[in-house]
Coordinates of C-alpha atoms in Angstrom, one line a residue:
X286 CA -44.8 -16.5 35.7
X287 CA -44.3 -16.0 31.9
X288 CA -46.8 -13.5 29.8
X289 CA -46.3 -12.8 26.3
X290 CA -49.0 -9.7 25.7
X291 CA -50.1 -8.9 22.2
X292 CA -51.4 -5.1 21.0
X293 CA -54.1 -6.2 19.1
X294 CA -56.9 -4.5 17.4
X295 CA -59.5 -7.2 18.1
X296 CA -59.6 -10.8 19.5
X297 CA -61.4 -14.1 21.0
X298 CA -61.1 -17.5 21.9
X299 CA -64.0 -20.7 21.0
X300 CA -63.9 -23.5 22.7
X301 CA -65.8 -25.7 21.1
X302 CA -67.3 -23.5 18.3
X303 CA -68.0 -21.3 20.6
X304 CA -66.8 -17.6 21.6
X305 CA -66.4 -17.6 25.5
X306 CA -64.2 -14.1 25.3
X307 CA -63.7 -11.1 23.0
X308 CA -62.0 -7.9 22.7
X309 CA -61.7 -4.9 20.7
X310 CA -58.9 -2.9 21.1
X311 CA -56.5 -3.8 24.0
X312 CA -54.0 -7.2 25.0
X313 CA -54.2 -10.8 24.6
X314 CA -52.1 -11.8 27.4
X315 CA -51.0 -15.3 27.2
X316 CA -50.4 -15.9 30.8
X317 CA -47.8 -19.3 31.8
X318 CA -48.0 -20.2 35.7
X319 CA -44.6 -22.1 37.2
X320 CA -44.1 -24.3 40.0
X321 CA -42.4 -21.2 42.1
X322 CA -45.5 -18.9 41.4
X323 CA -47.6 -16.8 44.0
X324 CA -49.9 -14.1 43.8
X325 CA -47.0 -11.5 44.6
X326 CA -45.6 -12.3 41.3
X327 CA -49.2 -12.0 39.5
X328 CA -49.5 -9.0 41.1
X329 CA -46.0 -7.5 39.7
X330 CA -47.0 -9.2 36.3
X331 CA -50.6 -7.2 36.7
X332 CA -48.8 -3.7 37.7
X333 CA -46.6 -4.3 34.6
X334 CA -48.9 -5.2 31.8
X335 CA -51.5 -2.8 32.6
X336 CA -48.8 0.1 32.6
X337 CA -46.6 -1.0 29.6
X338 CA -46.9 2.0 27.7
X339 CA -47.1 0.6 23.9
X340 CA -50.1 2.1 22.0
X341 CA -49.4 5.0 19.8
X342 CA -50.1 8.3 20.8
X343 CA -50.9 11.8 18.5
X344 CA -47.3 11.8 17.8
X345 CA -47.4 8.0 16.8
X346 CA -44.4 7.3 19.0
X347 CA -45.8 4.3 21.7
X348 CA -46.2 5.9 24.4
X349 CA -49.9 5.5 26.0
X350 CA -50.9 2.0 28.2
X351 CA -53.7 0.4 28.3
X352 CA -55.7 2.8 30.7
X353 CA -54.9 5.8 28.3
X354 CA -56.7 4.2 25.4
X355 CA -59.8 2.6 27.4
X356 CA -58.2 -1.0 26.4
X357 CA -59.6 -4.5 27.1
X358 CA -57.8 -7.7 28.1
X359 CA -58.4 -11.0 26.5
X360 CA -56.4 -13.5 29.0
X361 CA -55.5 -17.3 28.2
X362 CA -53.8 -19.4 30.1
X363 CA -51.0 -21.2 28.5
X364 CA -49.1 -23.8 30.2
X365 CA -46.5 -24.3 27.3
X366 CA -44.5 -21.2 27.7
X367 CA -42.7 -23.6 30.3
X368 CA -41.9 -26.2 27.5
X369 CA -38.1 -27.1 27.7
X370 CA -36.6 -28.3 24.6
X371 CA -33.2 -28.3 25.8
X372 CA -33.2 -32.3 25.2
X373 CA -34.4 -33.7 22.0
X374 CA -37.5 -32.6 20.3
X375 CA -40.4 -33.4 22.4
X376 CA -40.7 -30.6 25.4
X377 CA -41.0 -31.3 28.7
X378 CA -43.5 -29.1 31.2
X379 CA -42.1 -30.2 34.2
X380 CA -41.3 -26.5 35.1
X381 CA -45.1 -25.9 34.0
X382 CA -47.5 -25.4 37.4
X383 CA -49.3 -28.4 38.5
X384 CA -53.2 -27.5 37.4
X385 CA -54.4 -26.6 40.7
X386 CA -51.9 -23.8 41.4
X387 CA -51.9 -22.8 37.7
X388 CA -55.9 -22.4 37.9
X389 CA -55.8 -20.5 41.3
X390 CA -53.5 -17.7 39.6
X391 CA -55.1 -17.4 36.5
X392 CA -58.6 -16.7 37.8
X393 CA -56.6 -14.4 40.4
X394 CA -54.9 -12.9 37.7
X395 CA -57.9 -12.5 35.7
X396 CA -60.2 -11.0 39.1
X397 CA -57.6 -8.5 40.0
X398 CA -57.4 -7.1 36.0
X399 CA -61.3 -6.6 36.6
X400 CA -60.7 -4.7 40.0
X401 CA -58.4 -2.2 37.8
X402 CA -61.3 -1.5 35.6
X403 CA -60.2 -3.1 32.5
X404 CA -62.8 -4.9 30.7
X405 CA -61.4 -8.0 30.8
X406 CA -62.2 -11.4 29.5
X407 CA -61.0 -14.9 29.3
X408 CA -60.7 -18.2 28.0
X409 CA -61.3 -21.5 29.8
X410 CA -58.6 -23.0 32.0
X411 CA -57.6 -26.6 30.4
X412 CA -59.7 -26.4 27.2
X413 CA -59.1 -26.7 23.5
X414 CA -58.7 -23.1 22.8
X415 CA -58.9 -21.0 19.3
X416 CA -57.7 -18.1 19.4
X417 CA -58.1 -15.4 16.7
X418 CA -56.5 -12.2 16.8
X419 CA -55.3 -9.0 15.0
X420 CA -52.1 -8.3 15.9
X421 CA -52.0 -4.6 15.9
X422 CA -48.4 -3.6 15.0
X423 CA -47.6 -5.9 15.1
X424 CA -46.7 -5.3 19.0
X425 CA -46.1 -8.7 21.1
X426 CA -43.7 -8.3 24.4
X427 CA -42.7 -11.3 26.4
X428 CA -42.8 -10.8 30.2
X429 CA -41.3 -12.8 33.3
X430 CA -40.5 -12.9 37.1

């Protein structure tokens, strides 16, 4: 799994015009699923996320997570953080998750963020997403096991 998580001030995604998920203050979590993936890696991926200490605390130095600062999570799934390049100019996703396993993590993914207590919302699995954020920072950190 591949995340690339993004301290924002506020965020959502429209699919089709319309918002389906928004956030104030928290990550957007960009979430790639691979062929090797199980829920034992989302789970580490979860642990790690929701602990990374990177909001600012009195001192200004990052050092509060996501729980400290009552932040939500805005969640899209994004199969081209497995593009491979390494041969000409058009990527391959061969090293993407086929749909079905990809869809089965990212709704576990997104289920188990709600059992922590995080407000948490999401986009919609295989749809034309826009997403609008405020990257706060900025802060992005890119993630993998």
């Amino acid at each position: 799994m591949k995340a690339v998580v993004q301290r924002v001030s506020n965020a959502n995604v429209k699919v089709e015009g319309k918002t389906v998920g928004s956030i104030d203050k928290g990550f957007v979590v960009l979430l790639g699923v691979g062929n090797n993936d199980n829920r034992e890696k989302a789970d580490y991926l979860i642990k790690k996320i929701t602990a990374l200490r990177i909001f600012r605390d009195e001192a200004d130095k990052m050092n509060l997570s996501l729980k400290d600062v009552k932040g939500e999570v805005l969640i899209i799934s994004q199969f081209t953080l497995f593009a491979d390049c390494s041969r000409g100019n058009r990527p391959s996703f061969t090293n993407a998750g086929n749909p079905e396993l990809a869809n089965e993590l990212y709704e576990y993914f997104i289920e188990e963020c709600k059992k922590l207590g995080f407000k948490t919302e999401h986009g919609i699995f295989g749809a034309d997403m826009k997403v609008s954020l405020t990257n706060d920072g900025p802060v992005t950190i890119v993630l993998e096991n």
